[in-house]
Amino acid sequence: MAHPSQLGFQDAASPVMEELLHFHDHALMIVFLISTLVLYIIVAMVTTKLTNKFILDSQEIEIIWTLLPAIILILIALPSLRILYLMDEINDPHLTIKAMGHQWYWSYEYTDYEDLGFDSYMIPTQDLTPGQFRLLETDHRMVVPVESPIRILISAEDVLHSWAVPSLGVKMDAVPGRLNQTAFIASRPGIFYGQCSEICGANHSFMPIVVEAVPLEHFENWSSLMLEDA
């Protein structure tokens, strides 16, 4: 999860997020090189008193500064499109979970099971135990198995919400009357935090998302206990 004074992204916990981090670094280096070149040209133009008559009117340099930006845009666009299509791929999910946004909590329904669903409310500050995070902990976590394709069906019951978990590279709007879907694979066990990312009213800041990725055996034990309690 994020920590104070953090400058970069959270550590990736899914293959898609790893791709997004690599693309971010790739684009940042291109921006850094362009900025350095532009700064050098500005300083050179301001400090030098010499004038090169071939630069003032030159077909060759006009061709260069027309083609070079086009090549740079292609170098950015191709990997960007690749990741865009990767994020839309949903191949043979092992588990489907329906997430419904409400004012101001989430409810989860494991559609592969007959009766497995629960509401997930934020734990109030006064009820937190040592080691828990303020405004991020919930009374029920969304538990998923690691290294398994998970499909999330996302909708809302009242107003616009957005289901977002940065470390998994997932962000999808929850729209009333519309069912959106996205997918992720948790590449390692852990607890991953997110929040509603669409302003949805007075308590928008108080509907966190907690995804707990566990080994398959632990997930089966958890689901059995939840079904027994239901």
PDB file of C-alpha atoms in Angstrom:
ATOM      1  CA  MET A   1       0.000   0.000   0.000  1.00  0.00           C
ATOM      2  CA  ALA A   2       1.013   3.650  -0.241  1.00  0.00           C
ATOM      3  CA  HIS A   3       3.167   5.234   2.460  1.00  0.00           C
ATOM      4  CA  PRO A   4       3.953   8.848   3.451  1.00  0.00           C
ATOM      5  CA  SER A   5       6.203  10.810   1.054  1.00  0.00           C
ATOM      6  CA  GLN A   6       5.901   8.093  -1.598  1.00  0.00           C
ATOM      7  CA  LEU A   7       6.766   9.441  -5.064  1.00  0.00           C
ATOM      8  CA  GLY A   8       6.170   6.386  -7.256  1.00  0.00           C
ATOM      9  CA  PHE A   9       3.400   3.855  -7.660  1.00  0.00           C
ATOM     10  CA  GLN A  10       2.515   1.101  -5.227  1.00  0.00           C
ATOM     11  CA  ASP A  11       4.285  -2.232  -5.733  1.00  0.00           C
ATOM     12  CA  ALA A  12       2.614  -4.256  -8.464  1.00  0.00           C
ATOM     13  CA  ALA A  13       0.578  -7.263  -7.331  1.00  0.00           C
ATOM     14  CA  SER A  14      -0.720  -8.347 -10.743  1.00  0.00           C
ATOM     15  CA  PRO A  15       0.794  -8.886 -14.213  1.00  0.00           C
ATOM     16  CA  VAL A  16      -1.203  -5.981 -15.690  1.00  0.00           C
ATOM     17  CA  MET A  17       0.065  -3.576 -13.033  1.00  0.00           C
ATOM     18  CA  GLU A  18       3.637  -4.676 -13.769  1.00  0.00           C
ATOM     19  CA  GLU A  19       3.049  -3.830 -17.440  1.00  0.00           C
ATOM     20  CA  LEU A  20       1.623  -0.434 -16.466  1.00  0.00           C
ATOM     21  CA  LEU A  21       4.677   0.325 -14.320  1.00  0.00           C
ATOM     22  CA  HIS A  22       7.031  -0.597 -17.177  1.00  0.00           C
ATOM     23  CA  PHE A  23       5.070   1.612 -19.571  1.00  0.00           C
ATOM     24  CA  HIS A  24       5.154   4.491 -17.087  1.00  0.00           C
ATOM     25  CA  ASP A  25       8.955   4.248 -16.836  1.00  0.00           C
ATOM     26  CA  HIS A  26       9.235   4.002 -20.641  1.00  0.00           C
ATOM     27  CA  ALA A  27       7.097   7.125 -21.206  1.00  0.00           C
ATOM     28  CA  LEU A  28       8.844   9.012 -18.389  1.00  0.00           C
ATOM     29  CA  MET A  29      12.265   8.471 -19.983  1.00  0.00           C
ATOM     30  CA  ILE A  30      10.978   9.802 -23.312  1.00  0.00           C
ATOM     31  CA  VAL A  31       9.521  12.876 -21.583  1.00  0.00           C
ATOM     32  CA  PHE A  32      12.802  13.363 -19.694  1.00  0.00           C
ATOM     33  CA  LEU A  33      14.859  13.252 -22.922  1.00  0.00           C
ATOM     34  CA  ILE A  34      12.496  15.680 -24.697  1.00  0.00           C
ATOM     35  CA  SER A  35      12.592  18.079 -21.747  1.00  0.00           C
ATOM     36  CA  THR A  36      16.401  17.943 -21.644  1.00  0.00           C
ATOM     37  CA  LEU A  37      16.679  18.663 -25.377  1.00  0.00           C
ATOM     38  CA  VAL A  38      14.216  21.565 -25.231  1.00  0.00           C
ATOM     39  CA  LEU A  39      15.966  23.058 -22.198  1.00  0.00           C
ATOM     40  CA  TYR A  40      19.350  22.792 -23.964  1.00  0.00           C
ATOM     41  CA  ILE A  41      17.977  24.541 -27.083  1.00  0.00           C
ATOM     42  CA  ILE A  42      16.430  27.336 -25.021  1.00  0.00           C
ATOM     43  CA  VAL A  43      19.662  27.930 -23.078  1.00  0.00           C
ATOM     44  CA  ALA A  44      21.711  27.832 -26.288  1.00  0.00           C
ATOM     45  CA  MET A  45      19.422  30.310 -28.051  1.00  0.00           C
ATOM     46  CA  VAL A  46      19.444  32.708 -25.106  1.00  0.00           C
ATOM     47  CA  THR A  47      23.193  32.624 -24.380  1.00  0.00           C
ATOM     48  CA  THR A  48      24.779  32.538 -27.843  1.00  0.00           C
ATOM     49  CA  LYS A  49      25.090  35.606 -30.096  1.00  0.00           C
ATOM     50  CA  LEU A  50      25.946  33.598 -33.205  1.00  0.00           C
ATOM     51  CA  THR A  51      23.391  32.911 -35.930  1.00  0.00           C
ATOM     52  CA  ASN A  52      23.507  29.956 -38.308  1.00  0.00           C
ATOM     53  CA  LYS A  53      21.922  30.971 -41.618  1.00  0.00           C
ATOM     54  CA  PHE A  54      21.368  27.313 -42.587  1.00  0.00           C
ATOM     55  CA  ILE A  55      19.110  26.764 -39.542  1.00  0.00           C
ATOM     56  CA  LEU A  56      16.980  29.834 -40.277  1.00  0.00           C
ATOM     57  CA  ASP A  57      15.690  28.352 -43.529  1.00  0.00           C
ATOM     58  CA  SER A  58      16.388  24.661 -44.020  1.00  0.00           C
ATOM     59  CA  GLN A  59      14.201  21.971 -45.587  1.00  0.00           C
ATOM     60  CA  GLU A  60      16.228  19.229 -43.923  1.00  0.00           C
ATOM     61  CA  ILE A  61      15.682  20.447 -40.362  1.00  0.00           C
ATOM     62  CA  GLU A  62      11.953  20.942 -41.024  1.00  0.00           C
ATOM     63  CA  ILE A  63      11.732  17.314 -42.176  1.00  0.00           C
ATOM     64  CA  ILE A  64      13.593  16.182 -39.035  1.00  0.00           C
ATOM     65  CA  TRP A  65      11.379  18.083 -36.586  1.00  0.00           C
ATOM     66  CA  THR A  66       8.275  16.801 -38.365  1.00  0.00           C
ATOM     67  CA  LEU A  67       9.289  13.123 -38.460  1.00  0.00           C
ATOM     68  CA  LEU A  68      10.907  12.933 -35.027  1.00  0.00           C
ATOM     69  CA  PRO A  69       7.726  13.765 -33.035  1.00  0.00           C
ATOM     70  CA  ALA A  70       5.787  11.261 -35.151  1.00  0.00           C
ATOM     71  CA  ILE A  71       8.309   8.516 -34.356  1.00  0.00           C
ATOM     72  CA  ILE A  72       8.205   9.404 -30.647  1.00  0.00           C
ATOM     73  CA  LEU A  73       4.393   9.222 -30.639  1.00  0.00           C
ATOM     74  CA  ILE A  74       4.542   5.782 -32.272  1.00  0.00           C
ATOM     75  CA  LEU A  75       7.025   4.596 -29.623  1.00  0.00           C
ATOM     76  CA  ILE A  76       4.522   5.664 -26.951  1.00  0.00           C
ATOM     77  CA  ALA A  77       1.314   4.565 -28.695  1.00  0.00           C
ATOM     78  CA  LEU A  78       2.249   0.967 -29.562  1.00  0.00           C
ATOM     79  CA  PRO A  79       3.000  -0.278 -26.027  1.00  0.00           C
ATOM     80  CA  SER A  80       0.066   1.770 -24.732  1.00  0.00           C
ATOM     81  CA  LEU A  81      -2.373   0.035 -27.105  1.00  0.00           C
ATOM     82  CA  ARG A  82      -0.896  -3.353 -26.227  1.00  0.00           C
ATOM     83  CA  ILE A  83      -1.591  -2.794 -22.510  1.00  0.00           C
ATOM     84  CA  LEU A  84      -5.058  -1.431 -23.306  1.00  0.00           C
ATOM     85  CA  TYR A  85      -5.981  -4.680 -25.041  1.00  0.00           C
ATOM     86  CA  LEU A  86      -4.368  -6.751 -22.267  1.00  0.00           C
ATOM     87  CA  MET A  87      -6.555  -5.010 -19.697  1.00  0.00           C
ATOM     88  CA  ASP A  88      -9.677  -5.923 -21.693  1.00  0.00           C
ATOM     89  CA  GLU A  89      -8.773  -9.605 -22.008  1.00  0.00           C
ATOM     90  CA  ILE A  90     -10.889 -11.905 -19.845  1.00  0.00           C
ATOM     91  CA  ASN A  91     -10.004 -15.523 -20.608  1.00  0.00           C
ATOM     92  CA  ASP A  92     -11.698 -18.375 -18.752  1.00  0.00           C
ATOM     93  CA  PRO A  93     -12.006 -16.797 -15.263  1.00  0.00           C
ATOM     94  CA  HIS A  94     -11.742 -19.230 -12.354  1.00  0.00           C
ATOM     95  CA  LEU A  95     -13.970 -17.088 -10.146  1.00  0.00           C
ATOM     96  CA  THR A  96     -16.591 -14.395 -10.742  1.00  0.00           C
ATOM     97  CA  ILE A  97     -17.444 -11.817  -8.087  1.00  0.00           C
ATOM     98  CA  LYS A  98     -20.170  -9.202  -8.360  1.00  0.00           C
ATOM     99  CA  ALA A  99     -19.360  -5.916  -6.589  1.00  0.00           C
ATOM    100  CA  MET A 100     -22.243  -3.521  -5.943  1.00  0.00           C
ATOM    101  CA  GLY A 101     -21.645   0.052  -4.830  1.00  0.00           C
ATOM    102  CA  HIS A 102     -23.992   1.636  -2.308  1.00  0.00           C
ATOM    103  CA  GLN A 103     -23.973   4.868  -0.346  1.00  0.00           C
ATOM    104  CA  TRP A 104     -21.547   4.232   1.347  1.00  0.00           C
ATOM    105  CA  TYR A 105     -20.383   0.625   1.356  1.00  0.00           C
ATOM    106  CA  TRP A 106     -19.680  -2.243  -1.024  1.00  0.00           C
ATOM    107  CA  SER A 107     -21.482  -5.554  -1.245  1.00  0.00           C
ATOM    108  CA  TYR A 108     -19.917  -8.667  -2.794  1.00  0.00           C
ATOM    109  CA  GLU A 109     -21.590 -11.717  -4.261  1.00  0.00           C
ATOM    110  CA  TYR A 110     -19.621 -14.814  -5.269  1.00  0.00           C
ATOM    111  CA  THR A 111     -21.794 -15.905  -8.183  1.00  0.00           C
ATOM    112  CA  ASP A 112     -20.143 -19.338  -8.548  1.00  0.00           C
ATOM    113  CA  TYR A 113     -21.529 -20.273  -5.125  1.00  0.00           C
ATOM    114  CA  GLU A 114     -25.174 -20.727  -4.280  1.00  0.00           C
ATOM    115  CA  ASP A 115     -25.346 -18.394  -1.291  1.00  0.00           C
ATOM    116  CA  LEU A 116     -22.078 -16.570  -0.671  1.00  0.00           C
ATOM    117  CA  GLY A 117     -22.342 -12.819  -0.346  1.00  0.00           C
ATOM    118  CA  PHE A 118     -21.778 -10.083   2.230  1.00  0.00           C
ATOM    119  CA  ASP A 119     -21.653  -6.344   2.783  1.00  0.00           C
ATOM    120  CA  SER A 120     -18.321  -4.648   3.404  1.00  0.00           C
ATOM    121  CA  TYR A 121     -18.386  -1.586   5.680  1.00  0.00           C
ATOM    122  CA  MET A 122     -15.496   0.596   6.797  1.00  0.00           C
ATOM    123  CA  ILE A 123     -14.381  -0.061  10.384  1.00  0.00           C
ATOM    124  CA  PRO A 124     -14.839   3.165  12.426  1.00  0.00           C
ATOM    125  CA  THR A 125     -11.669   4.716  13.816  1.00  0.00           C
ATOM    126  CA  GLN A 126     -12.617   3.986  17.424  1.00  0.00           C
ATOM    127  CA  ASP A 127     -13.008   0.257  16.651  1.00  0.00           C
ATOM    128  CA  LEU A 128      -9.637  -0.244  14.959  1.00  0.00           C
ATOM    129  CA  THR A 129      -7.163  -2.683  16.489  1.00  0.00           C
ATOM    130  CA  PRO A 130      -3.383  -2.031  16.595  1.00  0.00           C
ATOM    131  CA  GLY A 131      -1.880  -2.432  13.120  1.00  0.00           C
ATOM    132  CA  GLN A 132      -5.060  -1.611  11.212  1.00  0.00           C
ATOM    133  CA  PHE A 133      -5.245   1.395   8.898  1.00  0.00           C
ATOM    134  CA  ARG A 134      -7.650   4.276   9.431  1.00  0.00           C
ATOM    135  CA  LEU A 135     -10.237   4.755   6.650  1.00  0.00           C
ATOM    136  CA  LEU A 136      -8.936   1.665   4.817  1.00  0.00           C
ATOM    137  CA  GLU A 137     -10.026  -1.346   6.886  1.00  0.00           C
ATOM    138  CA  THR A 138     -13.348  -3.136   6.334  1.00  0.00           C
ATOM    139  CA  ASP A 139     -15.312  -5.568   8.482  1.00  0.00           C
ATOM    140  CA  HIS A 140     -15.396  -8.109   5.607  1.00  0.00           C
ATOM    141  CA  ARG A 141     -12.599  -8.454   3.057  1.00  0.00           C
ATOM    142  CA  MET A 142     -13.031  -9.671  -0.491  1.00  0.00           C
ATOM    143  CA  VAL A 143     -11.005 -12.905  -0.427  1.00  0.00           C
ATOM    144  CA  VAL A 144      -9.610 -14.313  -3.698  1.00  0.00           C
ATOM    145  CA  PRO A 145      -7.195 -17.134  -4.569  1.00  0.00           C
ATOM    146  CA  VAL A 146      -3.725 -16.193  -5.844  1.00  0.00           C
ATOM    147  CA  GLU A 147      -2.599 -16.890  -9.414  1.00  0.00           C
ATOM    148  CA  SER A 148      -6.187 -17.383 -10.579  1.00  0.00           C
ATOM    149  CA  PRO A 149      -8.006 -15.195 -13.130  1.00  0.00           C
ATOM    150  CA  ILE A 150     -10.734 -13.315 -11.254  1.00  0.00           C
ATOM    151  CA  ARG A 151     -13.596 -11.581 -13.073  1.00  0.00           C
ATOM    152  CA  ILE A 152     -15.277  -8.664 -11.296  1.00  0.00           C
ATOM    153  CA  LEU A 153     -18.769  -7.578 -12.342  1.00  0.00           C
ATOM    154  CA  ILE A 154     -19.297  -4.031 -11.106  1.00  0.00           C
ATOM    155  CA  SER A 155     -22.477  -2.018 -10.757  1.00  0.00           C
ATOM    156  CA  ALA A 156     -24.136   0.426  -8.356  1.00  0.00           C
ATOM    157  CA  GLU A 157     -27.504   0.646  -6.678  1.00  0.00           C
ATOM    158  CA  ASP A 158     -27.852   4.408  -6.216  1.00  0.00           C
ATOM    159  CA  VAL A 159     -25.222   6.806  -7.627  1.00  0.00           C
ATOM    160  CA  LEU A 160     -21.933   6.547  -9.533  1.00  0.00           C
ATOM    161  CA  HIS A 161     -19.115   4.772  -7.712  1.00  0.00           C
ATOM    162  CA  SER A 162     -15.748   3.426  -8.868  1.00  0.00           C
ATOM    163  CA  TRP A 163     -14.100   0.174  -7.756  1.00  0.00           C
ATOM    164  CA  ALA A 164     -10.344   0.784  -7.683  1.00  0.00           C
ATOM    165  CA  VAL A 165      -7.385  -1.160  -6.257  1.00  0.00           C
ATOM    166  CA  PRO A 166      -4.139   0.517  -7.433  1.00  0.00           C
ATOM    167  CA  SER A 167      -1.691  -2.317  -6.684  1.00  0.00           C
ATOM    168  CA  LEU A 168      -3.793  -4.728  -8.777  1.00  0.00           C
ATOM    169  CA  GLY A 169      -4.078  -2.268 -11.675  1.00  0.00           C
ATOM    170  CA  VAL A 170      -7.886  -2.282 -11.469  1.00  0.00           C
ATOM    171  CA  LYS A 171     -10.242   0.694 -11.751  1.00  0.00           C
ATOM    172  CA  MET A 172     -13.771   0.420 -13.096  1.00  0.00           C
ATOM    173  CA  ASP A 173     -16.794   2.704 -12.753  1.00  0.00           C
ATOM    174  CA  ALA A 174     -19.895   1.366 -11.007  1.00  0.00           C
ATOM    175  CA  VAL A 175     -22.892   2.774 -12.879  1.00  0.00           C
ATOM    176  CA  PRO A 176     -26.523   2.233 -11.785  1.00  0.00           C
ATOM    177  CA  GLY A 177     -28.367   0.076 -14.322  1.00  0.00           C
ATOM    178  CA  ARG A 178     -25.161  -0.963 -16.083  1.00  0.00           C
ATOM    179  CA  LEU A 179     -22.943  -3.993 -15.490  1.00  0.00           C
ATOM    180  CA  ASN A 180     -19.243  -3.364 -16.172  1.00  0.00           C
ATOM    181  CA  GLN A 181     -16.615  -6.053 -15.968  1.00  0.00           C
ATOM    182  CA  THR A 182     -12.897  -6.203 -15.426  1.00  0.00           C
ATOM    183  CA  ALA A 183     -10.415  -8.887 -14.427  1.00  0.00           C
ATOM    184  CA  PHE A 184      -7.164  -9.347 -12.550  1.00  0.00           C
ATOM    185  CA  ILE A 185      -4.760 -12.026 -11.357  1.00  0.00           C
ATOM    186  CA  ALA A 186      -3.223 -11.605  -7.906  1.00  0.00           C
ATOM    187  CA  SER A 187       0.359 -12.740  -8.430  1.00  0.00           C
ATOM    188  CA  ARG A 188       1.227 -13.026  -4.719  1.00  0.00           C
ATOM    189  CA  PRO A 189      -0.562 -13.427  -1.377  1.00  0.00           C
ATOM    190  CA  GLY A 190      -1.277 -10.221   0.461  1.00  0.00           C
ATOM    191  CA  ILE A 191      -3.821  -7.590   1.480  1.00  0.00           C
ATOM    192  CA  PHE A 192      -4.428  -4.870  -1.083  1.00  0.00           C
ATOM    193  CA  TYR A 193      -6.283  -1.661  -0.331  1.00  0.00           C
ATOM    194  CA  GLY A 194      -8.361   0.592  -2.531  1.00  0.00           C
ATOM    195  CA  GLN A 195     -11.106   3.191  -2.263  1.00  0.00           C
ATOM    196  CA  CYS A 196     -14.104   4.423  -4.196  1.00  0.00           C
ATOM    197  CA  SER A 197     -12.653   6.693  -6.888  1.00  0.00           C
ATOM    198  CA  GLU A 198     -15.797   8.511  -7.994  1.00  0.00           C
ATOM    199  CA  ILE A 199     -17.262  11.299  -5.860  1.00  0.00           C
ATOM    200  CA  CYS A 200     -20.497   9.737  -4.626  1.00  0.00           C
ATOM    201  CA  GLY A 201     -21.749  11.946  -1.824  1.00  0.00           C
ATOM    202  CA  ALA A 202     -21.030  13.015   1.735  1.00  0.00           C
ATOM    203  CA  ASN A 203     -19.277   9.794   2.816  1.00  0.00           C
ATOM    204  CA  HIS A 204     -17.375   9.170  -0.418  1.00  0.00           C
ATOM    205  CA  SER A 205     -14.117   8.949   1.553  1.00  0.00           C
ATOM    206  CA  PHE A 206     -15.484   6.216   3.823  1.00  0.00           C
ATOM    207  CA  MET A 207     -16.112   3.240   1.527  1.00  0.00           C
ATOM    208  CA  PRO A 208     -12.762   1.440   1.244  1.00  0.00           C
ATOM    209  CA  ILE A 209     -12.016  -1.760  -0.679  1.00  0.00           C
ATOM    210  CA  VAL A 210      -9.873  -4.533   0.805  1.00  0.00           C
ATOM    211  CA  VAL A 211      -8.823  -7.497  -1.335  1.00  0.00           C
ATOM    212  CA  GLU A 212      -7.128 -10.389   0.455  1.00  0.00           C
ATOM    213  CA  ALA A 213      -5.271 -12.796  -1.835  1.00  0.00           C
ATOM    214  CA  VAL A 214      -4.646 -16.209  -0.272  1.00  0.00           C
ATOM    215  CA  PRO A 215      -3.510 -19.652  -1.497  1.00  0.00           C
ATOM    216  CA  LEU A 216      -6.261 -21.749  -3.080  1.00  0.00           C
ATOM    217  CA  GLU A 217      -6.462 -24.135  -0.107  1.00  0.00           C
ATOM    218  CA  HIS A 218      -7.036 -21.239   2.301  1.00  0.00           C
ATOM    219  CA  PHE A 219      -9.648 -19.760  -0.026  1.00  0.00           C
ATOM    220  CA  GLU A 220     -11.573 -23.044  -0.089  1.00  0.00           C
ATOM    221  CA  ASN A 221     -11.502 -23.199   3.721  1.00  0.00           C
ATOM    222  CA  TRP A 222     -12.722 -19.582   3.938  1.00  0.00           C
ATOM    223  CA  SER A 223     -15.552 -20.151   1.470  1.00  0.00           C
ATOM    224  CA  SER A 224     -16.663 -23.285   3.348  1.00  0.00           C
ATOM    225  CA  LEU A 225     -16.794 -21.344   6.628  1.00  0.00           C
ATOM    226  CA  MET A 226     -18.726 -18.497   5.018  1.00  0.00           C
ATOM    227  CA  LEU A 227     -21.270 -20.918   3.544  1.00  0.00           C
ATOM    228  CA  GLU A 228     -21.702 -22.606   6.934  1.00  0.00           C
ATOM    229  CA  ASP A 229     -22.298 -19.251   8.623  1.00  0.00           C
ATOM    230  CA  ALA A 230     -24.823 -18.302   5.933  1.00  0.00           C
TER     231      ALA A 230
END
